[in-house]
XYZ file of C-alpha atoms in Angstrom:
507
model
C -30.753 -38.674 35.199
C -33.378 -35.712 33.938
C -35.654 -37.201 37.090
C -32.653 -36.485 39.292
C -32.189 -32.879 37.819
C -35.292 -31.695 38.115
C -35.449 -32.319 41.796
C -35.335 -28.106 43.239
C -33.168 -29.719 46.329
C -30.521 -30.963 44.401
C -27.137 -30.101 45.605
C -25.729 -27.712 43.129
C -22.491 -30.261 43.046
C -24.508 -33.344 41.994
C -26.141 -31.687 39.821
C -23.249 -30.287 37.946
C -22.465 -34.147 38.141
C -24.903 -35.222 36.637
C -25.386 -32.838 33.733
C -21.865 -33.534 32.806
C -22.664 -37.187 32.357
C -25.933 -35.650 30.263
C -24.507 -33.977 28.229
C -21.667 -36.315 27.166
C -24.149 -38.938 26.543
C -26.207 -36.582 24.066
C -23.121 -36.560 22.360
C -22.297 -39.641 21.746
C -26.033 -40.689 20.053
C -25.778 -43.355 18.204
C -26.426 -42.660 14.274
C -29.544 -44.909 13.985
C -31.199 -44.119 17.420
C -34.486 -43.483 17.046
C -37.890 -42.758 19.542
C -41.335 -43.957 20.288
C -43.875 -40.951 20.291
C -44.797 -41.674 23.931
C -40.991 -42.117 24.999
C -40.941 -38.428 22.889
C -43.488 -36.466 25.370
C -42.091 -38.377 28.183
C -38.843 -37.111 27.743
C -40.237 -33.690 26.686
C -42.055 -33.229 30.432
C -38.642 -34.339 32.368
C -36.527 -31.539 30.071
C -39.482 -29.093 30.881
C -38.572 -30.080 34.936
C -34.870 -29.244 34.329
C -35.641 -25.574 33.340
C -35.759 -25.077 37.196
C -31.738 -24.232 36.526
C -32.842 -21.128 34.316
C -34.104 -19.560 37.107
C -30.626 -19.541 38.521
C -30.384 -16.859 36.440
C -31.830 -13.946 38.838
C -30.538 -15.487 41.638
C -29.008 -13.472 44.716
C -25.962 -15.685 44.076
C -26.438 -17.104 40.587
C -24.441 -20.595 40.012
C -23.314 -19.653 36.579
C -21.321 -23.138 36.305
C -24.528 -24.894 36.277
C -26.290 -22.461 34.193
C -23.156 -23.096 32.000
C -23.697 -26.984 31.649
C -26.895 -26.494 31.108
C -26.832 -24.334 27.524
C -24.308 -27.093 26.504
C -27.158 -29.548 27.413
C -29.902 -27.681 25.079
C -27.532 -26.969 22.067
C -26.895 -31.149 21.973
C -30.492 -31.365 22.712
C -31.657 -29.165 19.909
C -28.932 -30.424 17.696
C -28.963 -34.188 18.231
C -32.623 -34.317 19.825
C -34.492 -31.508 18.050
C -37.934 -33.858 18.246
C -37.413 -33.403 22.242
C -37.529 -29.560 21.652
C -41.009 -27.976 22.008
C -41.823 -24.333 21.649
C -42.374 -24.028 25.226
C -39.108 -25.035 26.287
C -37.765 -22.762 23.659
C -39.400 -19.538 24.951
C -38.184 -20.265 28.206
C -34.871 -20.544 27.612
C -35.052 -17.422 24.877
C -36.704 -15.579 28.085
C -33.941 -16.301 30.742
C -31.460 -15.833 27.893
C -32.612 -12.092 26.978
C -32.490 -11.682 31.353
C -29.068 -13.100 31.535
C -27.621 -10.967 28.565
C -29.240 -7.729 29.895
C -28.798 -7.734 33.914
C -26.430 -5.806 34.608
C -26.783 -6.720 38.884
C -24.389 -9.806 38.717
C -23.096 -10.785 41.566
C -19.424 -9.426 42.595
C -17.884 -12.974 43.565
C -19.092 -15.041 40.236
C -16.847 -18.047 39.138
C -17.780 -18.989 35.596
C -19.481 -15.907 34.852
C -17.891 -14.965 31.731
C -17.437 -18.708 30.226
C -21.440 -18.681 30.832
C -22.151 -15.257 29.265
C -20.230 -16.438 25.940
C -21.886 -19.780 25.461
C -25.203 -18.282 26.559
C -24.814 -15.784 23.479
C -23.560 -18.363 20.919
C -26.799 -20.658 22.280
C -29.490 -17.741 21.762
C -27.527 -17.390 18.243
C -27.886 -21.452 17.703
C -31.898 -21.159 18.296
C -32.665 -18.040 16.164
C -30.902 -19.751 13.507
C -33.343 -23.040 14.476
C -36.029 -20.905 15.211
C -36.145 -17.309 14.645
C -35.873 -15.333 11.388
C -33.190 -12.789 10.056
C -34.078 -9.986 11.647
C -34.288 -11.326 15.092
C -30.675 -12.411 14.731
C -29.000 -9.021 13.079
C -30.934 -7.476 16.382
C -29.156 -9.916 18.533
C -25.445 -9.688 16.798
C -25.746 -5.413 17.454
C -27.292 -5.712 20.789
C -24.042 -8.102 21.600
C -21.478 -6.318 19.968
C -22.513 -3.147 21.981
C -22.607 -5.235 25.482
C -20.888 -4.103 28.254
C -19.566 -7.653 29.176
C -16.255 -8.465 26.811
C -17.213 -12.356 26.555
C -20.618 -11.330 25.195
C -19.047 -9.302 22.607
C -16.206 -11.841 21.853
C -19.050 -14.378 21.520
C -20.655 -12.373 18.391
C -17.193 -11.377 16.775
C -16.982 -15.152 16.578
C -20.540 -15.933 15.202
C -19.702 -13.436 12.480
C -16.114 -15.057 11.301
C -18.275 -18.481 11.352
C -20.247 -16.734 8.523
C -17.240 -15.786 6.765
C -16.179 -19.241 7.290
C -13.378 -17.651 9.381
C -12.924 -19.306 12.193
C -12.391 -23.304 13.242
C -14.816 -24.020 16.003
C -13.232 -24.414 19.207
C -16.340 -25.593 21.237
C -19.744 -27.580 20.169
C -21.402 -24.294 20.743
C -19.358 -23.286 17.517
C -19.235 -26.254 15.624
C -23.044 -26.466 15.853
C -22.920 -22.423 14.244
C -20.591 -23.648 11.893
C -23.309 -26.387 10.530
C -26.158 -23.452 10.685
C -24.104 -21.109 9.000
C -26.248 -18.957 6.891
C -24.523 -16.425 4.158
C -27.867 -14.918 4.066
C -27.235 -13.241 6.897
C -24.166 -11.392 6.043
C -25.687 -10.193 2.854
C -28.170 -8.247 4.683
C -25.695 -6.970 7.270
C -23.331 -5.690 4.487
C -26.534 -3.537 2.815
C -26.650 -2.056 6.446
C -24.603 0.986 7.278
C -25.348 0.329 10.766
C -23.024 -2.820 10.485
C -19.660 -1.021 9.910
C -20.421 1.412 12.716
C -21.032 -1.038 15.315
C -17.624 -2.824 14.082
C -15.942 0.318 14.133
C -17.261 1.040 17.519
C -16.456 -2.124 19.139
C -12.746 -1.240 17.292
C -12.496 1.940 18.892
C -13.356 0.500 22.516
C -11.865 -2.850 22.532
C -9.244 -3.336 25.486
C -8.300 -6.794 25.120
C -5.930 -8.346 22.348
C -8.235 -10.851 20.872
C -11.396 -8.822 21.127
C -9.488 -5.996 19.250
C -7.659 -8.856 16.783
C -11.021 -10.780 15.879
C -13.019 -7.229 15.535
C -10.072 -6.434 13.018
C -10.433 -9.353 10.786
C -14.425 -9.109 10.453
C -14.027 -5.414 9.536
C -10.727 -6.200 7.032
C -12.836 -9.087 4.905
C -15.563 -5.996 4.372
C -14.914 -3.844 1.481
C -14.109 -0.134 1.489
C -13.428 -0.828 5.752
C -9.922 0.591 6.010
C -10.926 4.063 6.406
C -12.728 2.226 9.807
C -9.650 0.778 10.594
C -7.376 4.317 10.434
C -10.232 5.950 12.160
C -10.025 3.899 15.378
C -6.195 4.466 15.215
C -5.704 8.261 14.009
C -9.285 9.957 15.396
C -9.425 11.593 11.744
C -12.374 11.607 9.397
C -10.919 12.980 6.671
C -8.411 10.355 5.025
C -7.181 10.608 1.732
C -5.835 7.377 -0.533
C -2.592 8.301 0.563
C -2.806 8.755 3.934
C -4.869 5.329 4.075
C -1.612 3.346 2.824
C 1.254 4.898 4.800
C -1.140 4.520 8.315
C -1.676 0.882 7.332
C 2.105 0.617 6.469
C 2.751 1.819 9.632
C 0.599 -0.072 11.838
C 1.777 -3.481 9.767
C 5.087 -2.176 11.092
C 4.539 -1.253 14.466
C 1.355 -3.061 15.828
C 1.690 -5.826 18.144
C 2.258 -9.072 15.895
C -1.102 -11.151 16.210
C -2.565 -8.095 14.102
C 0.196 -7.867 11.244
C -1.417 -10.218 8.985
C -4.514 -8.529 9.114
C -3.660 -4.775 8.704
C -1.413 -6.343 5.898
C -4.502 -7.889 4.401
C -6.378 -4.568 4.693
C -3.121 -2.945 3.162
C -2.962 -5.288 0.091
C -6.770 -5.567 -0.475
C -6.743 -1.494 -0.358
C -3.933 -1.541 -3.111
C -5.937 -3.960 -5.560
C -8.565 -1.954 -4.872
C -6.851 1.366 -6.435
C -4.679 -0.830 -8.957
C -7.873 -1.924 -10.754
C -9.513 1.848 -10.733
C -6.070 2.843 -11.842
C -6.356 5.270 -9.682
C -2.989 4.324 -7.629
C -0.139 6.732 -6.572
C 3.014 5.211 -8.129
C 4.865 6.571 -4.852
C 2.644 4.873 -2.550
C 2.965 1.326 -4.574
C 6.239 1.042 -4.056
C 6.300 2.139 -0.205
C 3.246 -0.802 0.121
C 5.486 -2.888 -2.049
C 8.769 -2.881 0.364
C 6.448 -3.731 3.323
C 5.216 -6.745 1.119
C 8.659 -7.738 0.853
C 9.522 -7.262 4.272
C 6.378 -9.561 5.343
C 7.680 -12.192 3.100
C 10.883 -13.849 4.813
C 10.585 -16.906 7.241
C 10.516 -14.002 10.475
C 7.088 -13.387 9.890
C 4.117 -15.724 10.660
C 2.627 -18.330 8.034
C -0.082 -15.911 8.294
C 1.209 -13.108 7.228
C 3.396 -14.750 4.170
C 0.195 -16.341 3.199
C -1.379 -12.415 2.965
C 1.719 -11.911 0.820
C 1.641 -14.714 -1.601
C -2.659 -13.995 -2.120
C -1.739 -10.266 -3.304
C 1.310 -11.874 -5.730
C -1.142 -14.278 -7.186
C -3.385 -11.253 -7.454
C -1.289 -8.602 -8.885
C 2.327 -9.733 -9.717
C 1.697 -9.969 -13.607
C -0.013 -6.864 -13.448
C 2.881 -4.764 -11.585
C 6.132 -6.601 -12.987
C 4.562 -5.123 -16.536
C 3.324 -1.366 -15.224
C 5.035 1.377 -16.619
C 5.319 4.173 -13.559
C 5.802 7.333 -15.538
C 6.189 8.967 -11.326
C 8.660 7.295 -10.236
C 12.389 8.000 -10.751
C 14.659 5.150 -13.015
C 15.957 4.505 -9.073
C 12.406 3.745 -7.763
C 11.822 1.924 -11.106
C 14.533 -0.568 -10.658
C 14.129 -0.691 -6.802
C 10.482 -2.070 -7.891
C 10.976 -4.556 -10.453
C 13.914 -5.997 -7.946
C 11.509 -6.039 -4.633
C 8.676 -7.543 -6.682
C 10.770 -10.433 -7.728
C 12.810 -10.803 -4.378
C 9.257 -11.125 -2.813
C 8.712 -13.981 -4.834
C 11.740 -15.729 -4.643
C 11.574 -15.636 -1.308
C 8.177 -17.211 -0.847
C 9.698 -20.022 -3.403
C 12.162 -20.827 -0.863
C 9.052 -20.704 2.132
C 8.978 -23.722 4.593
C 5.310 -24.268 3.718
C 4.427 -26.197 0.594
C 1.433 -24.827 0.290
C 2.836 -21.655 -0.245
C 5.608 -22.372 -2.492
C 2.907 -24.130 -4.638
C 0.889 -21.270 -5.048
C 3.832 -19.049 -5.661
C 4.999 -21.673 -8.559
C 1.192 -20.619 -10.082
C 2.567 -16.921 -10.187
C 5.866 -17.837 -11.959
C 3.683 -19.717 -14.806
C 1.089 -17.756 -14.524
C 3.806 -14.656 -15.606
C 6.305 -16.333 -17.748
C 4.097 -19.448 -19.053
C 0.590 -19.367 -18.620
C -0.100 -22.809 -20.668
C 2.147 -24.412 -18.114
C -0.034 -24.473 -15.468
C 1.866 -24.476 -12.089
C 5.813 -24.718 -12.005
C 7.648 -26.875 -8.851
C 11.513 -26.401 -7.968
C 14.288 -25.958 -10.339
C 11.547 -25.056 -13.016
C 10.382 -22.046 -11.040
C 14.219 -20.695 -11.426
C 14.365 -21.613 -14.654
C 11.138 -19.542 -16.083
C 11.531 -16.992 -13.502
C 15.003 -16.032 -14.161
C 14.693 -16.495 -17.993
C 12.509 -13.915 -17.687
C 14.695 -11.617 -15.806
C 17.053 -12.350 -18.583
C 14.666 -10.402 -20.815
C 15.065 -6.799 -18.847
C 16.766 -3.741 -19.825
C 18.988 -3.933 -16.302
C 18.916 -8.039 -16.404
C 22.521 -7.998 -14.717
C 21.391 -5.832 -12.031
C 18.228 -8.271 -10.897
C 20.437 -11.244 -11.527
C 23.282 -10.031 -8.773
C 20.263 -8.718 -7.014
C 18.812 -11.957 -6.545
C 22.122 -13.588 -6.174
C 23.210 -12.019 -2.745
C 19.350 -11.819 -2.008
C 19.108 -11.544 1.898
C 16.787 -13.977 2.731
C 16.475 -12.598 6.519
C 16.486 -16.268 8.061
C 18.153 -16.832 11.343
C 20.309 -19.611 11.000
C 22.370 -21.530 13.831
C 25.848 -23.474 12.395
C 26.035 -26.675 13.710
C 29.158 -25.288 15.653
C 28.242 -21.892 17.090
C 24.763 -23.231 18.577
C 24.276 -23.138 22.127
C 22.592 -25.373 24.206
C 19.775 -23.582 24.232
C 19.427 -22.905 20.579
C 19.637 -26.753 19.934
C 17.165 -27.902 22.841
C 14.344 -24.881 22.449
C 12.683 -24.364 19.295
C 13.164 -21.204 17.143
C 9.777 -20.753 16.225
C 9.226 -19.781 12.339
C 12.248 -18.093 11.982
C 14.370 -21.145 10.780
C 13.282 -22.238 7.474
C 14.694 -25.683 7.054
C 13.896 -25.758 2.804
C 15.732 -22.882 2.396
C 18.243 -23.231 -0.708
C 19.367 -20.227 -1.553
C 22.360 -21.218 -2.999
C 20.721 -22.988 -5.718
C 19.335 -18.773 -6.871
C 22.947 -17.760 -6.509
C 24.422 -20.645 -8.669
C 21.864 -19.940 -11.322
C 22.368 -16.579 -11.340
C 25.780 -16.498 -11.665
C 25.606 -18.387 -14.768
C 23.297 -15.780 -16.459
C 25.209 -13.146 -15.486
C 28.394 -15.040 -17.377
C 25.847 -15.618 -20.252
C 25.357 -11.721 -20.868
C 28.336 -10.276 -19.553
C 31.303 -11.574 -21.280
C 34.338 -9.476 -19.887
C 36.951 -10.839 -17.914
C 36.291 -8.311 -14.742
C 32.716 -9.516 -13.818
C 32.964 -8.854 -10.072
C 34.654 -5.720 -10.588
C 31.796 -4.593 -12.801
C 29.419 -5.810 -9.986
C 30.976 -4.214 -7.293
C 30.681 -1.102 -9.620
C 26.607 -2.414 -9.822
C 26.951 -1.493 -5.544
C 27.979 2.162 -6.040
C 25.831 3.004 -9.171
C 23.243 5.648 -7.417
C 21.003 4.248 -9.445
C 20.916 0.644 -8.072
C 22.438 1.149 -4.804
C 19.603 1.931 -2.522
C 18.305 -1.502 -3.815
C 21.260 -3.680 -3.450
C 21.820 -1.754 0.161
C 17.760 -2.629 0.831
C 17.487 -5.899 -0.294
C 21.058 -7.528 0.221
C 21.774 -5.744 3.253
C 24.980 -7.237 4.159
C 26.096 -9.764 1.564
C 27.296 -6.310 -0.065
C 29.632 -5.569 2.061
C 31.027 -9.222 2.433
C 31.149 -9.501 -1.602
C 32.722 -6.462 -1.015
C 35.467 -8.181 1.158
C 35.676 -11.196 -0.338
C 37.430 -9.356 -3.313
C 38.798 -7.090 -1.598
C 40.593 -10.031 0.839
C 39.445 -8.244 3.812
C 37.561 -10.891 4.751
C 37.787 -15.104 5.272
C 35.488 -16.789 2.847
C 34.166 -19.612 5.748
C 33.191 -16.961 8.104
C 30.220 -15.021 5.972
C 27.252 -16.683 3.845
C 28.512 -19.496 2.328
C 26.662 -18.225 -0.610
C 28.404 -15.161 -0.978
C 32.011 -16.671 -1.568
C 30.258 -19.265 -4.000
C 28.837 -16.523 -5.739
C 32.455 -15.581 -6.095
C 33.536 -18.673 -7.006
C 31.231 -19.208 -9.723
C 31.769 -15.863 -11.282
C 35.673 -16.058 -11.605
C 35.547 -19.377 -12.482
């Protein structure tokens, strides 16, 4: 088959053919295949024939699908074959490689161009790694992120999440990275100033979603990158602390939703950040904290709850104990109550994985021999805990009417539509939250002992000092609690938790 491709006259067609028969035959090498030195240099001269392709390259009318096959064909070759690999064939390719990334005469009618560009880049990547050194490749990663071509640039935001270990490899091209990867490499990036410029740069520019979302996650697993971030957004150079949290509170709130996890991220790694200088305003924790709750119901992507449950790991010990001598008793309550309505929430997530890890932060906070705490026992330390605060009744009926912010569709009011098409993440099918209010209910008996319990609640609603909260975080279970009492309103036609709560109190 290499006889047949290197044969100049070739139709393009055939060839194409052929090399995809190649290439999925390099592939699939058998583990204990191995070759006679003679069958080595024989094979060696027929590759050296095929590099007739690379000259497709400065073509009138360049055939980038071939050129295409062909740097899929030498990255199996180097990577399953690297004893077929000499150095001439590897300056050849590095030449027409450094020609194809810099001519800027392509041809206007060019199927496959882009598609060719990226795996060309991630291929010249692939052999510096084999071949080069260092500083060959942190040339190549600023001469691509400053390209003119988006696939080119795309191509090196991806090599750099494969050195974060960021990214699952959607191609060979990538997977073969991913076995190269070399930490080295961003260890001498990070030392360069340059680095964070060209990021920023490519931030500023960036006219397509993913280019814009991948250049955003390199720059928010940096340190001290945020300022980069608000830059690109507000034009300013001159950012205080301050100003840093609200703009990344506001573009968690307002950007388009493939980049809320990752602002978040740059949020809550900013706010460790300050929280372990001490050098934190107390106003500005609590505005980051009610977006943290806000990212943490089932409407928001695993993503983004997962961003939520690494900064409660992180940091809820360390807040649920701070004393804010700035903020007023109503901000002082309206934190302790979002901080554990965060968690509780995540406790109830759809994803194991992340009710696991949020079990860690209950033990971790109320137990730390325990180790990690599952289910029922994740109520029981949290809320024993609660139990042990100055305004314990106003957390408990806090977290009783909690408003979990999960679409749910009643078996009877569904419509077709809602039972044939799925509701994306929205519906959270572990969701118990009746188990919280249950529980709750019995503390609350357990410290208040007076015979008008849900009239002392409902007076809990209009205290100024707690009713921002309940209004915030119960939105409007209030109101039907309210109701309920009041008999304004049926019992089976609001949360079913809310007349239980009821129920259990008066009972």
């Amino acid at each position: 088959m290499l006889t047949l491709i290197a044969d100049k006259k070739i139709k393009r067609n055939f060839c194409h053919g052929i090399l995809l028969q190649v290439i999925k035959l390099l592939d699939n090498k058998p583990d204990n295949l191995t070759l006679e030195e003679d069958a080595i240099e024989r094979l060696q001269s027929h590759i050296e024939s095929t590099q007739w392709i690379l000259e497709l390259t400065v073509d009138q009318l360049p055939c980038y699908l071939l050129m295409d096959e062909y740097w899929k064909m030498v990255n199996l070759l180097i990577w399953r074959f690297p004893s077929l690999i000499n150095q001439n064939i590897i300056e050849k390719v590095i030449e027409y490689l450094n020609i194809l990334l810099t001519h800027d005469n392509h041809a206007v009618i060019a199927p496959g161009r882009d598609i060719c560009l990226a795996n060309a880049t991630s291929l010249y990547f692939i052999i510096l790694n084999k071949y080069g050194n260092t500083d060959e490749i942190q040339r190549l990663i600023y001469t691509a992120l400053s390209h003119k071509s988006y696939e080119i640039v795309l191509a090196s935001l991806n090599y750099l999440l494969i050195l974060y270990n960021e990214l699952d490899p959607e191609d060979k091209l990538q997977e073969h990275l991913s076995l190269l990867r070399n930490e080295s490499i961003l260890e001498i990036l990070k030392t360069d100033p340059k680095y964070t410029s060209e990021l920023s740069q490519v931030l500023k520019t960036a006219k397509y979603l993913e280019c814009k979302q991948k250049c955003l996650k390199v720059l928010s697993l940096e340190d001290d990158t945020q300022k980069y971030i608000i830059e690109a957004n507000l034009n300013k150079k001159e950012l205080s602390d301050e100003v840093i949290i609200y703009e990344l509170i506001h573009l968690v709130e307002n950007e388009h939703e493939k980049f809320t996890h990752i602002y978040l991220y740059s949020l809550t790694s900013f706010l460790m950040k300050k929280l372990r200088e001490s050098d934190a305003n107390e106003k500005c924790i609590l505005e980051a904290v009610r977006m943290i709750f806000a990212c943490s119901s089932s409407d928001n992507s695993e993503s983004t709850r997962g961003v939520v449950v690494g900064f409660l790991e992180r940091n809820f010990k360390l807040l649920i104990n701070m004393k804010f001598y700035d903020l007023t008793e109503e901000e002082k309550f309206e934190m302790k109550a979002s901080l554990l309505a965060t968690l509780v929430c995540l406790l109830e997530d759809d994803e194991e994985a992340l009710r696991q890890r949020c079990g860690g932060v209950v033990a971790h906070a109320a137990c730390p021999e325990l180790g990690a705490a599952v289910g029922s026992r994740c109520a029981e330390l949290l809320l024993g805990r609660v139990c042990g605060s100055s305004a314990a009744l106003q957390l408990l009926a806090v977290l009783a009417l909690l408003d979990f912010r999960c679409q749910v569709c009643l078996s009877d009011q569904a419509d077709d539509e809602c039972r044939i098409f799925d509701q994306n993440e929205k519906y959270n099918v572990f969701l118990e939250e009746t188990i919280w209010t249950v529980a709750c209910a019995d503390h609350i008996k357990q410290i208040y002992k007076g015979s008008n319990i849900c009239e002392r609640i409902l007076e809990m609603f209009d205290d100024p000092l707690y009713k921002q909260t309940f209004d915030k975080l119960c939105g409007g279970n209030v109101g039907a609690f309210r109701n309920i009492l009041n008999g304004l309103e049926r019992s089976d036609v609001v949360n079913p938790k809310v007349a239980l709560f009821v129920r259990e109190l008066r009972r």
